[in-house]
Coordinates of C-alpha atoms in Angstrom, one line a residue:
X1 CA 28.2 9.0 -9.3
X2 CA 27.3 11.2 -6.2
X3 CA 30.3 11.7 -3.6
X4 CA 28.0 11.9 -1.4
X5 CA 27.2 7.6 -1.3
X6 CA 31.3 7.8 -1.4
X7 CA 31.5 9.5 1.7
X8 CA 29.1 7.3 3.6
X9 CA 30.8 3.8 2.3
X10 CA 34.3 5.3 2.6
X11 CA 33.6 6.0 6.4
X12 CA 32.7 2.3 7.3
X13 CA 34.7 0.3 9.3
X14 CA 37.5 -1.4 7.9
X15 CA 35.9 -4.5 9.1
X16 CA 33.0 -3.8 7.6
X17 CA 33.8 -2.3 4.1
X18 CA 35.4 -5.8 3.7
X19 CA 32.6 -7.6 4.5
X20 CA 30.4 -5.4 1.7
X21 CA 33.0 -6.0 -0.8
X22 CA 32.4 -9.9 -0.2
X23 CA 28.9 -9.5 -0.2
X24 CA 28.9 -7.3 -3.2
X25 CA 30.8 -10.2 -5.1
X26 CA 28.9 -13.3 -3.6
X27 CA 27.2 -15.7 -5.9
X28 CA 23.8 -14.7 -7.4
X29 CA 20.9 -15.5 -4.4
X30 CA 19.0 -18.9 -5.7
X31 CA 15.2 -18.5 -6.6
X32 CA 12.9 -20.7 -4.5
X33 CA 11.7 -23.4 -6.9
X34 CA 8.4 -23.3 -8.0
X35 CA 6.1 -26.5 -9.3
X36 CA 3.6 -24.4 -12.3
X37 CA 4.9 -24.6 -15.5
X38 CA 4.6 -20.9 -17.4
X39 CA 2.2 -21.4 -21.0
X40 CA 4.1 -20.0 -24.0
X41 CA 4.1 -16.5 -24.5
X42 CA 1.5 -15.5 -27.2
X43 CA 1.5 -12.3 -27.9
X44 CA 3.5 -9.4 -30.2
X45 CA 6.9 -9.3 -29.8
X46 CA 8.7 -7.0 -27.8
X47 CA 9.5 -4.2 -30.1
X48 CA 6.1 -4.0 -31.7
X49 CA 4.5 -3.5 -28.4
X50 CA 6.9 -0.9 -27.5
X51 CA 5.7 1.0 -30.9
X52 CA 2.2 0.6 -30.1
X53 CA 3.2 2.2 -26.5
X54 CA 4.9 4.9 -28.0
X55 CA 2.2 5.9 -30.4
X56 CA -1.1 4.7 -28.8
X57 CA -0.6 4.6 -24.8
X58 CA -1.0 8.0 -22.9
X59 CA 2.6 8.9 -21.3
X60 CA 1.0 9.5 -18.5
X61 CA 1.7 5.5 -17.5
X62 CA 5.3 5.9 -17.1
X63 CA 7.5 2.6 -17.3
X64 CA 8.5 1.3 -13.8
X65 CA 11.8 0.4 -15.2
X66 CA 14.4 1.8 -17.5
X67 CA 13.5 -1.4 -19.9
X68 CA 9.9 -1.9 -19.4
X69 CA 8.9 -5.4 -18.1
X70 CA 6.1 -6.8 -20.2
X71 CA 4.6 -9.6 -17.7
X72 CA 2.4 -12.2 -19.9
X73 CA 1.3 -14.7 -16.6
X74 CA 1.1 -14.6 -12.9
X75 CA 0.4 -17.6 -10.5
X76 CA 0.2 -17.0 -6.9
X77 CA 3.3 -14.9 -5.8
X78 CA 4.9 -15.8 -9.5
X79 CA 5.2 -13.8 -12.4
X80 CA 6.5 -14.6 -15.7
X81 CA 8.1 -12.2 -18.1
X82 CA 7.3 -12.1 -22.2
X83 CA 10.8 -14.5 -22.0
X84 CA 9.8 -16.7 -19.7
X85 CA 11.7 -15.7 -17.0
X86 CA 10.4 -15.7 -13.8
X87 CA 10.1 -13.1 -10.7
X88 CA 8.8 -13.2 -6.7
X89 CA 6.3 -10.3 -7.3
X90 CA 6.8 -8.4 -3.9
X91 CA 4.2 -5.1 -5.0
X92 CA 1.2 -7.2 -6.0
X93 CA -0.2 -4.7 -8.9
X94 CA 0.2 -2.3 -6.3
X95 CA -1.1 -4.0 -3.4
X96 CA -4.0 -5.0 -5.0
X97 CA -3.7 -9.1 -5.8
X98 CA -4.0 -10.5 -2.4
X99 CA -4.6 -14.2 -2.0
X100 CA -2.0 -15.0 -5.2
X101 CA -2.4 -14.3 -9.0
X102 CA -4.8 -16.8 -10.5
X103 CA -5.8 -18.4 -7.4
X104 CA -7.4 -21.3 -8.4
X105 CA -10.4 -21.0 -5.8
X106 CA -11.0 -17.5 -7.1
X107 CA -10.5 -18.5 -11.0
X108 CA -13.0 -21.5 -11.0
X109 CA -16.2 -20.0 -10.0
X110 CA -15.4 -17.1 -11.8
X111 CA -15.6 -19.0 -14.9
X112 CA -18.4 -20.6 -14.1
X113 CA -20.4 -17.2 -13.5
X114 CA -19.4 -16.1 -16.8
X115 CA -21.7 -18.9 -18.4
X116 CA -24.3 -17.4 -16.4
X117 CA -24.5 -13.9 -16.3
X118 CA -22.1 -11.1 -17.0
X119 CA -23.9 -7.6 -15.9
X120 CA -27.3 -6.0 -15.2
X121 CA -26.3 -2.8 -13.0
X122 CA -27.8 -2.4 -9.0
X123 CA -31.5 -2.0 -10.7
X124 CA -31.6 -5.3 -10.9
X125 CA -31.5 -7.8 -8.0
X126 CA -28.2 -10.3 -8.8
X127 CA -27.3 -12.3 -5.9
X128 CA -23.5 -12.7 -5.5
X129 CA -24.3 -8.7 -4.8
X130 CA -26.3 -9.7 -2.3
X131 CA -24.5 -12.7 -0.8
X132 CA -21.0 -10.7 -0.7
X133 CA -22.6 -7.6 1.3
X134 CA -23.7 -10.1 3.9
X135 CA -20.1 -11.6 3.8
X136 CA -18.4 -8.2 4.1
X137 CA -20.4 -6.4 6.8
X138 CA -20.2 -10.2 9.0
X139 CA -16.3 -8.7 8.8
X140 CA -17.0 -5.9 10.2
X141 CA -16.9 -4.1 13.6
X142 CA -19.6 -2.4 15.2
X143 CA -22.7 -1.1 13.5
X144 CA -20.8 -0.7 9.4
X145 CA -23.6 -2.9 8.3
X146 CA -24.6 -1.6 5.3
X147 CA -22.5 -1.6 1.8
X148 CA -22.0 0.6 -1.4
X149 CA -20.2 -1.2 -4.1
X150 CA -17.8 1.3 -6.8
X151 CA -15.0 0.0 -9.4
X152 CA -12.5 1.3 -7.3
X153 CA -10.7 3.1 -4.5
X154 CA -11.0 6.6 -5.8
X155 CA -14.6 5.9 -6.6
X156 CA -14.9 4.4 -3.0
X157 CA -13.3 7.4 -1.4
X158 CA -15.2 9.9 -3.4
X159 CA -18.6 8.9 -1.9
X160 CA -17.0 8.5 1.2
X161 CA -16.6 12.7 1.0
X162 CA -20.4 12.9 -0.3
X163 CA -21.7 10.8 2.4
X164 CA -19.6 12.6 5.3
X165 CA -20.9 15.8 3.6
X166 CA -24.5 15.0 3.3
X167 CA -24.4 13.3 7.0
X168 CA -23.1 16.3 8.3
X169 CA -24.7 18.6 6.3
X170 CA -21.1 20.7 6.8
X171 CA -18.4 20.6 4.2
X172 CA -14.8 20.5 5.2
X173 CA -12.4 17.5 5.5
X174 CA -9.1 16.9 6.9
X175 CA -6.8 14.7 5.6
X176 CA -2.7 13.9 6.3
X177 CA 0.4 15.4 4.0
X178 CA 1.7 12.9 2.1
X179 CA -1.5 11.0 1.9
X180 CA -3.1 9.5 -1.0
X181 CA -6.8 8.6 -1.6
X182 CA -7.1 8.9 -5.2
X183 CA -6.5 10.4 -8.2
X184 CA -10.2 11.5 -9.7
X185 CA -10.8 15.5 -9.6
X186 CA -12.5 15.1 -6.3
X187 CA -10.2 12.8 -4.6
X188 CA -7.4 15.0 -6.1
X189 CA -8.0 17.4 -4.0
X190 CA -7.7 15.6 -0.9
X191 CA -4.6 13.8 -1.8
X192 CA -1.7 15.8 -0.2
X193 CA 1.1 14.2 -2.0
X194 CA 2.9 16.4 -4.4
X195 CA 3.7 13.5 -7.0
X196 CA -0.4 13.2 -7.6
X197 CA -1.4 16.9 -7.7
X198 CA -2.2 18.1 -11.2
X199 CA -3.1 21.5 -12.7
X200 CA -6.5 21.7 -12.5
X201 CA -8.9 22.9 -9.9
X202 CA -9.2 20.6 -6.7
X203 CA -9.1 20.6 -3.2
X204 CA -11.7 23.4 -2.2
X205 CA -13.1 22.1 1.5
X206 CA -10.0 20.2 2.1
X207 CA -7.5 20.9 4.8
X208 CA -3.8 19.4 5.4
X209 CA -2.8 18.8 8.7
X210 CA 0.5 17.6 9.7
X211 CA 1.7 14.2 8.7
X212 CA 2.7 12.5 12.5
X213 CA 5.6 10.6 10.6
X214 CA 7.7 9.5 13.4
X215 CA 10.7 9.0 11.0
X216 CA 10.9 11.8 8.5
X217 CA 8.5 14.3 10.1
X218 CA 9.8 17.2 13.3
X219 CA 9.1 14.9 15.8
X220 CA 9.7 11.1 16.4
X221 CA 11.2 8.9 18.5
X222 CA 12.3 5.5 19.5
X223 CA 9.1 4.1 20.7
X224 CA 6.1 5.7 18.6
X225 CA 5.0 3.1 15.8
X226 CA 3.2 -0.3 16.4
X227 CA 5.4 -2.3 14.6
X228 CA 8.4 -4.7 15.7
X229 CA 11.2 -2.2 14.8
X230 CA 10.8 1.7 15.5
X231 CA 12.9 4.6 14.5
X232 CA 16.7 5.0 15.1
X233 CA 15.7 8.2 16.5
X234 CA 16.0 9.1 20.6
X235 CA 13.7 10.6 22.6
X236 CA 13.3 11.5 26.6
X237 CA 9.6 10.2 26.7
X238 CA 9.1 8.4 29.4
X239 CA 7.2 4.4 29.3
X240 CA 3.8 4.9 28.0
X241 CA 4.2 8.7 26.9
X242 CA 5.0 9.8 23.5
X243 CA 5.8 13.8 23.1
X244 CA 5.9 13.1 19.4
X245 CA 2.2 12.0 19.4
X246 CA 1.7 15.2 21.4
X247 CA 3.2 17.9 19.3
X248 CA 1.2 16.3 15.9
X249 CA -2.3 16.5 17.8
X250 CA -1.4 20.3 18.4
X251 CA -0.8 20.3 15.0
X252 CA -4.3 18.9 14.0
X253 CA -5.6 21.3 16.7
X254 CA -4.0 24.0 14.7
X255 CA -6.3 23.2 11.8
X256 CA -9.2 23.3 13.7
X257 CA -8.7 26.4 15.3
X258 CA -7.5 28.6 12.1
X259 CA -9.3 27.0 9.2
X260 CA -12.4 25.5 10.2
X261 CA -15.9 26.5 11.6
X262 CA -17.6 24.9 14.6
X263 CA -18.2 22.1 12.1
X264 CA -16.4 19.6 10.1
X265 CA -17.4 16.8 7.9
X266 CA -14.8 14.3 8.4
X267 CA -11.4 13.1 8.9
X268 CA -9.9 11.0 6.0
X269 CA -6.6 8.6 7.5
X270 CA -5.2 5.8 5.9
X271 CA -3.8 2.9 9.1
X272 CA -0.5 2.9 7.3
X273 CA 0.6 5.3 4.6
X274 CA 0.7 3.2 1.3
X275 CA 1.4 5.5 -1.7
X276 CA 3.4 8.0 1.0
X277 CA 6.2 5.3 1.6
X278 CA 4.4 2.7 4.3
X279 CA 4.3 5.8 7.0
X280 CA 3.3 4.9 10.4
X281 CA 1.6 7.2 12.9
X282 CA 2.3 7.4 16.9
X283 CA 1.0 4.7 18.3
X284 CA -2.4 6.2 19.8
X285 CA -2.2 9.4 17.7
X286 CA -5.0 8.3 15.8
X287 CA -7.3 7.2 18.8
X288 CA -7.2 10.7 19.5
X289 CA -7.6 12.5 16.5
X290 CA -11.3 10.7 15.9
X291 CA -12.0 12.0 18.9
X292 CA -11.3 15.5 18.2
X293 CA -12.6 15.4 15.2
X294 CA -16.5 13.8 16.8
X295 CA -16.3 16.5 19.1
X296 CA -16.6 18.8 16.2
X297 CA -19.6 16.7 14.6
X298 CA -17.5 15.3 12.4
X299 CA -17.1 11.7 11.0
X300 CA -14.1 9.8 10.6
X301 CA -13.3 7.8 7.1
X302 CA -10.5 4.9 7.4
X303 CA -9.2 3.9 4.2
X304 CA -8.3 0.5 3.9
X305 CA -7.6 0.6 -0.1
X306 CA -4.2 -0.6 0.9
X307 CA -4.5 -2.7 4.8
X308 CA -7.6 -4.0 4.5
X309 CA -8.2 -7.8 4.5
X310 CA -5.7 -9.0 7.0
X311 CA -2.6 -7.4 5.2
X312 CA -1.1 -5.8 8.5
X313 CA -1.3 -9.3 10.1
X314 CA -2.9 -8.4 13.5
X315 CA -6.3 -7.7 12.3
X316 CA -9.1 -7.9 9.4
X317 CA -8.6 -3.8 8.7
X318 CA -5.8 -1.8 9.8
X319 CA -8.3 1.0 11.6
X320 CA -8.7 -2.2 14.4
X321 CA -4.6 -1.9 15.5
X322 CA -5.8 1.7 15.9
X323 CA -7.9 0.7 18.9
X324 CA -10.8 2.4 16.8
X325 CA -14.3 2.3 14.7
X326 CA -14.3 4.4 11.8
X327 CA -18.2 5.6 10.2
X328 CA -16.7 4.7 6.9
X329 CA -15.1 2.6 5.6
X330 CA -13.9 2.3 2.0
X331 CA -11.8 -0.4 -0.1
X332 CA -10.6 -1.6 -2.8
X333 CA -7.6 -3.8 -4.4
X334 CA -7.3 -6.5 -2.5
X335 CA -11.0 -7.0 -2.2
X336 CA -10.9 -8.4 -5.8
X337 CA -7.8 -9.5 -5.9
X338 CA -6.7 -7.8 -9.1
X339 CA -10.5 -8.0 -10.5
X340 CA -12.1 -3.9 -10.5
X341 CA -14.0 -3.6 -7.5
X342 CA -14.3 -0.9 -4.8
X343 CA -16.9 -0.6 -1.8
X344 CA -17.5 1.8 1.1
X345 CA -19.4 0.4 4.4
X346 CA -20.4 2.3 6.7
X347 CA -23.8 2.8 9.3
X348 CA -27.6 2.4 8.7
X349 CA -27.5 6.0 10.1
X350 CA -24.8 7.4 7.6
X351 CA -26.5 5.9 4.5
X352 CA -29.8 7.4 5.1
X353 CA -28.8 10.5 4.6
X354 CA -28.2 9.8 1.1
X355 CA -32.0 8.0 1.2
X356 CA -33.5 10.8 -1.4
X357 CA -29.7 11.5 -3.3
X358 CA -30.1 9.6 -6.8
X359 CA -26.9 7.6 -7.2
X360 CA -25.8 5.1 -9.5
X361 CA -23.3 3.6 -11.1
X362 CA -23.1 1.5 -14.1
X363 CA -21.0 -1.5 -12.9
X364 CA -20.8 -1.4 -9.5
X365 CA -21.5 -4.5 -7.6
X366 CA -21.6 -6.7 -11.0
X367 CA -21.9 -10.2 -11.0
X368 CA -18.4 -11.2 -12.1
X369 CA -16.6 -8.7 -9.1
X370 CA -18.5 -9.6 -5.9
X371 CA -18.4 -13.6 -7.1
X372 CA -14.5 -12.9 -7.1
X373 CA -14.8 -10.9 -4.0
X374 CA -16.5 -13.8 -2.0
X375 CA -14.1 -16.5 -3.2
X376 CA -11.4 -14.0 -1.8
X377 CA -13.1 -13.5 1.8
X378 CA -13.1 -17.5 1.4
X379 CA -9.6 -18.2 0.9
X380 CA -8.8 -15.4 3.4
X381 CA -10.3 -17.4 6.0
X382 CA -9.4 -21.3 4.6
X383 CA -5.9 -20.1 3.9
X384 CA -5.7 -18.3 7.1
X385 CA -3.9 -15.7 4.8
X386 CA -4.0 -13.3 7.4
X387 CA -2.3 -15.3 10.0
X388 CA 0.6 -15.9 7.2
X389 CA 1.0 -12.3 6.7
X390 CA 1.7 -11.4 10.6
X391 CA 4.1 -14.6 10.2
X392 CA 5.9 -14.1 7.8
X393 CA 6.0 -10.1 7.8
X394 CA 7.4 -10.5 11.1
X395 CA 10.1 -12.7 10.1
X396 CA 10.8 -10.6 7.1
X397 CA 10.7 -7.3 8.9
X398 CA 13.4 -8.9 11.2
X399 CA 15.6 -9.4 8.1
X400 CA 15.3 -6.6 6.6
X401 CA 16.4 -4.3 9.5
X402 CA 19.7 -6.2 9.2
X403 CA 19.8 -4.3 6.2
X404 CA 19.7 -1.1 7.9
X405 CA 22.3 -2.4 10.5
X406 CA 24.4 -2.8 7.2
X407 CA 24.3 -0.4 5.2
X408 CA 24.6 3.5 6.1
X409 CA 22.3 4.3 2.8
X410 CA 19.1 2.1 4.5
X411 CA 17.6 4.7 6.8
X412 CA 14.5 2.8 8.2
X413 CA 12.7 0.1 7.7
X414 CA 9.0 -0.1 9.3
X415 CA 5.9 -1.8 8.6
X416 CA 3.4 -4.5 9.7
X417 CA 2.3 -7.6 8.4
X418 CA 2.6 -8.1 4.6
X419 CA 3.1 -4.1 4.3
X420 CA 6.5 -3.0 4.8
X421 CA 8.8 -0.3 3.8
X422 CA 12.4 0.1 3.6
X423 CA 13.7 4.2 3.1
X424 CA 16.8 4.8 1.6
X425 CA 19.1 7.8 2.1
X426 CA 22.0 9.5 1.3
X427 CA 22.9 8.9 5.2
X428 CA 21.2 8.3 8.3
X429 CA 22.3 11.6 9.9
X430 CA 20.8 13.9 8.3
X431 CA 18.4 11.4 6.5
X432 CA 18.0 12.8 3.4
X433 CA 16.3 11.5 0.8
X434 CA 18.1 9.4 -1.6
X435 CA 18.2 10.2 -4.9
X436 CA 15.4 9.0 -7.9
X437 CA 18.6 7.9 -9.6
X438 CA 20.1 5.8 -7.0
X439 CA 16.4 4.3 -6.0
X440 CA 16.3 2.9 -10.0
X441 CA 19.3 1.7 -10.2
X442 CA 19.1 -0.4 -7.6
X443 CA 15.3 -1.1 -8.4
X444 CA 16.5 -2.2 -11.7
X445 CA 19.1 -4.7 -10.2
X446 CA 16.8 -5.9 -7.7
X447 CA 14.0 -6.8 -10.9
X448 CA 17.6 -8.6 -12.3
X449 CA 18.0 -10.8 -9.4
X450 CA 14.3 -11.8 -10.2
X451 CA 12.0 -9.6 -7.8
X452 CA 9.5 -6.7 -8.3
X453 CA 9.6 -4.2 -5.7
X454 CA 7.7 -1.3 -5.8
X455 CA 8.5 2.6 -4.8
X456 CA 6.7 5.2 -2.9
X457 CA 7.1 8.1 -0.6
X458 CA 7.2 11.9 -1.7
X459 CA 10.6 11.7 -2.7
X460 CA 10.1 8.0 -4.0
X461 CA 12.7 7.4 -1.6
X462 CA 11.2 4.1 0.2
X463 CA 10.9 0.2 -1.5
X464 CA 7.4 -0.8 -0.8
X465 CA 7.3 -4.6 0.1
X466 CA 3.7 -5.5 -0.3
X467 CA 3.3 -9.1 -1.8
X468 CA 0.5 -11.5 -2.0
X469 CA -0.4 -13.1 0.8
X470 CA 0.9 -16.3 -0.2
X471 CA 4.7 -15.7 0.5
X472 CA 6.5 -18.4 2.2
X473 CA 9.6 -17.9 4.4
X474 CA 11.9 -19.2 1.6
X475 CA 10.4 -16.1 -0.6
X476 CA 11.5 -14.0 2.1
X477 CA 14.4 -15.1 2.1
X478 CA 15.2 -14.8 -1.1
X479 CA 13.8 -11.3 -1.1
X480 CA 16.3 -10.1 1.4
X481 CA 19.3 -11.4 -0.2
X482 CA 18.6 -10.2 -3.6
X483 CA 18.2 -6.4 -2.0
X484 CA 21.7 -7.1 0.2
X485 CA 23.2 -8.0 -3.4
X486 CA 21.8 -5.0 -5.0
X487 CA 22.9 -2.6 -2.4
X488 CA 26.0 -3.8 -2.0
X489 CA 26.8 -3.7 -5.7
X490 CA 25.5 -0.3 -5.9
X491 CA 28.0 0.7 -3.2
X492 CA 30.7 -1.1 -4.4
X493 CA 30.6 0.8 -7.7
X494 CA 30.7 4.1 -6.4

C-alpha cells in the first residue's frame, strides 16, 4: 500500500503506536441489541439479482461497496441484509429517512390512505395537501407562508431558480464550489461539485463564488464554525473577529463586481454542506452574504434538502443557526422520510410572480406523500426528535474527535446535530486528501463491523454520519468503536 500512511503511523509515539496495535487487535465492538425480529428474506437470490443488475440497471448507480449490499428491511435505525444480518444505518438513504425506517406512526395511516385514495394531481382539491401546507408553513419563520409541493429536491430547487428569476425579473445566481443542489439539467448547472457535472450544456446564469470552508479552503481558523469542535488550524483573530470570514466575503464581492450586472436573482447556500463533505461556513459569513446579495435586488434560497427538520439539533432548519430568513425555502428527504416528496416555501409576495406562469406537475402534493409528511412533522414533535439529535450529536461529535486525537489519517471532524462529518487524510499537515482506495477499504470494514456510513466531499474524502433521528447513545457508541477498529486495522496493515 501507500508509504505515504507508513510514514504517518511509523512517526507515532512509541507509546502510542502500541496502544493502536492493541486497539487494532481488540475484540469485535458488540452491536446494541435490538427487540424487532427481521421477516424472512423473499426475494431472488443473490446472484440472480446481480445478473439482472448487470444487464438491466443503468451503470450509472454505482455499488457503494466492493460487494454490493442488497438490504431487504429497515426498522427505525435497523437494517437488515438479504442474510439476515443486521447493520446501525448511520447515512439514512442519504439523509433522507428521518424519524426511523418504518416508523410505525408514519406506516399506519399511510395504509389506511391507500384504502382511500391514491392520486388526483393539484387540479383537484385532496386534503392531506391542504392539511400538511398549514402544518409546514406553522414551522416556519417569518412571512414563508405559502407552499409548492415537487417529488423531490432537484425538482424543489429548480423552481426555486424560476421563482427567484421571475421575482426579480433578472437572471443570474450565485451559488458555493463544492455545492450540490441537484442533479436535473437545470440544477446541474448550479451544482459546483466536480463529481456531479456531466457533459452536456448547463450552468448558463450561474456564478461560483468561493467556498468559505474553514478547514480545506485558503483561509480558516480555530474559531470559525458553530459547532462544538473547530479546525486544528491557528489563527491571530482576535475574540469575536474572524479574518477567514472576511477574506471569503471579498471573495463573493469579487463575483459581484466582475461577473454580474447591477442585478442578481438570487443566492443559493445550503446551512451545512451535505453532498460536499458536511462543510461548515464562518460563523456569521452567511449573515452577511444575504445581505449583499438584497442590496443587489436579489433573493436568497436556503436549501434545507439535507438540515431541515431539526437534523442540526439547535433549530427546525439549519438557515435559523444562521441568525437569518431566507425568501425560499426548499426541501426534500427527510420531509417524507424515504417516501418521494419535495416542497419549496417561500412569501405571498414571491409566489405571485408566478400568478399568470402555468405550472404543474403530475404528482406533486399526492395524497399518499403529504399523509406521510404530516405523520413525520408529528413524530418530530411527540418524539422530540429534534431535541435527540442535538443530544446525542453532541455526544457523538465529542467521541469522534478522539478519533482525530488518535489517529494522524483523521484530519477533522465537524458537524452539528445528527449531521456530522469525519475527513480523512494522508496527514494533518498538509491535509491532503486521502485516497478513494483507502476511504473503501475502511468503508468496507466499517459495513463488516455492522454499520453503513456514507461518503462525500470532492475528493470523497469525508464519512458522512447522518442517521435517523432515532439513535440512542449506545448506537453511538457502537458507531465510534467500530470506525476506531477499522482505522486501526487499516493502519496496522500497512
Amino acid at each position: 500500500m501507500a508509504q505515504h500512511v507508513w510514514k504517518c503511523s511509523s512517526l507515532l509515539p512509541p507509546v502510542r503506536w502500541y496502544l493502536l496495535r492493541m486497539m487494532s487487535t481488540a475484540s469485535v465492538p458488540v452491536m446494541p441489541e435490538c427487540d424487532y425480529k427481521p421477516k424472512p428474506y423473499r426475494g431472488p437470490t443473490y446472484e440472480k439479482i446481480m445478473k439482472i443488475r448487470s444487464k438491466h440497471v443503468s451503470p450509472t448507480v454505482k455499488p457503494t461497496f466492493n460487494k454490493p449490499l442488497i438490504l431487504s428491511e429497515g426498522k427505525m435505525q435497523w437494517l437488515w441484509d438479504n442474510e439476515g444480518k443486521r447493520y446501525l444505518d448511520l447515512f439514512a438513504g442519504i439523509v433522507t429517512v428521518s424519524v426511523g425506517h418504518c416508523h410505525s406512526k408514519v406506516v399506519e395511516p399511510l395504509k389506511q390512505q391507500l384504502d382511500y385514495l391514491w392520486h388526483t394531481t393539484q387540479l383537484y382539491v385532496n386534503y392531506p395537501m391542504y392539511e400538511y401546507a398549514e402544518k409546514l408553513t406553522a414551522k416556519m419563520p417569518g412571512n414563508l407562508k405559502v407552499c409548492l409541493f415537487t417529488n423531490s429536491g432537484s425538482e424543489a430547487n429548480d423552481l426555486a431558480m424560476v421563482l427567484a428569476r421571475e421575482y426579480t425579473k433578472a437572471f443570474d445566481i450565485i451559488s458555493f464550489r463544492n455545492c450540490f443542489h441537484g442533479s436535473s439539467p437545470y440544477t446541474a448547472g448550479l451544482t459546483a461539485h466536480g463529481s456531479w457535472k456531466n457533459a452536456y450544456a448547463n450552468g448558463f446564469g450561474i456564478h461560483h463564488a468561493m467556498n468559505p470552508d474553514p478547514y480545506q479552503g485558503i483561509w480558516g481558523g480555530s474559531n470559525c464554525r458553530d459547532s462544538l469542535v473547530q479546525t486544528d488550524r491557528t489563527c491571530s483573530c482576535a475574540d469575536g473577529q474572524c479574518q477567514a470570514e472576511d477574506k471569503y466575503l471579498e471573495q463573493l464581492q469579487e463575483i459581484f463586481d466582475n461577473s454580474i450586472g447591477k442585478r442578481v436573482a438570487g443566492l443559493f447556500a445550503e446551512a451545512i454542506q451535505g453532498v460536499g463533505g458536511v462543510v461548515q461556513y464562518p460563523k456569521n459569513f452567511l449573515a452577511k452574504a444575504y445581505e449583499m446579495v438584497r442590496s443587489r435586488g436579489g433573493l436568497c434560497i436556503a436549501d434545507e434538502v439535507q438540515t431541515g427538520f431539526g437534523r442540526t439539533g439547535t433549530h427546525m432548519w439549519g438557515f435559523e443557526s444562521h441568525g437569518v430568513i431566507p425568501d425560499i425555502v426548499t426541501m426534500a428527504k427527510g420531509i417524507g422520510n424515504g417516501f418521494p416528496m419535495g416542497a419549496v416555501v417561500t412569501t405571498p409576495e414571491v409566489v405571485n410572480a408566478i400568478a399568470d406562469v402555468s405550472l404543474l406537475n403530475t404528482f406533486a402534493g399526492n395524497p399518499m406523500a403529504t399523509t406521510v409528511a404530516n405523520k413525520v412533522l408529528d413524530v418530530i414533535e411527540e418524539e422530540k426528535t429534534q431535541e435527540r439529535s442535538l443530544e446525542i450529536g453532541n455526544y457523538m461529535i465529542k467521541e469522534l474527535v478522539k478519533l482525530r486525537d488518535e489517529f494522524e489519517i483523521v484530519g477533522d471532524v465537524r458537524g452539528k446535530g445528527l449531521m456530522l462529518g469525519v475527513e480523512m487524510v494522508e496527514n494533518k499537515e498538509t491535509r491532503k486528501p486521502l485516497n478513494p482506495q483507502s476511504m473503501g477499504e475502511i468503508r468496507d470494514a466499517i459495513k463488516d463491523l455492522g454499520v453503513i456510513i456514507g461518503i462525500g466531499g470532492l475528493r470523497s474524502n469525508t464519512f458522512r454520519i447522518k442517521p435517523p433521528m432515532c439513535i440512542t447513545k449506545e448506537d453511538a457508541d457502537f458507531a465510534v468503536a467500530v470506525m476506531r477498529k477499522a482505522i486501526s486495522d487499516f493502519l496496522r496493515k500497512q
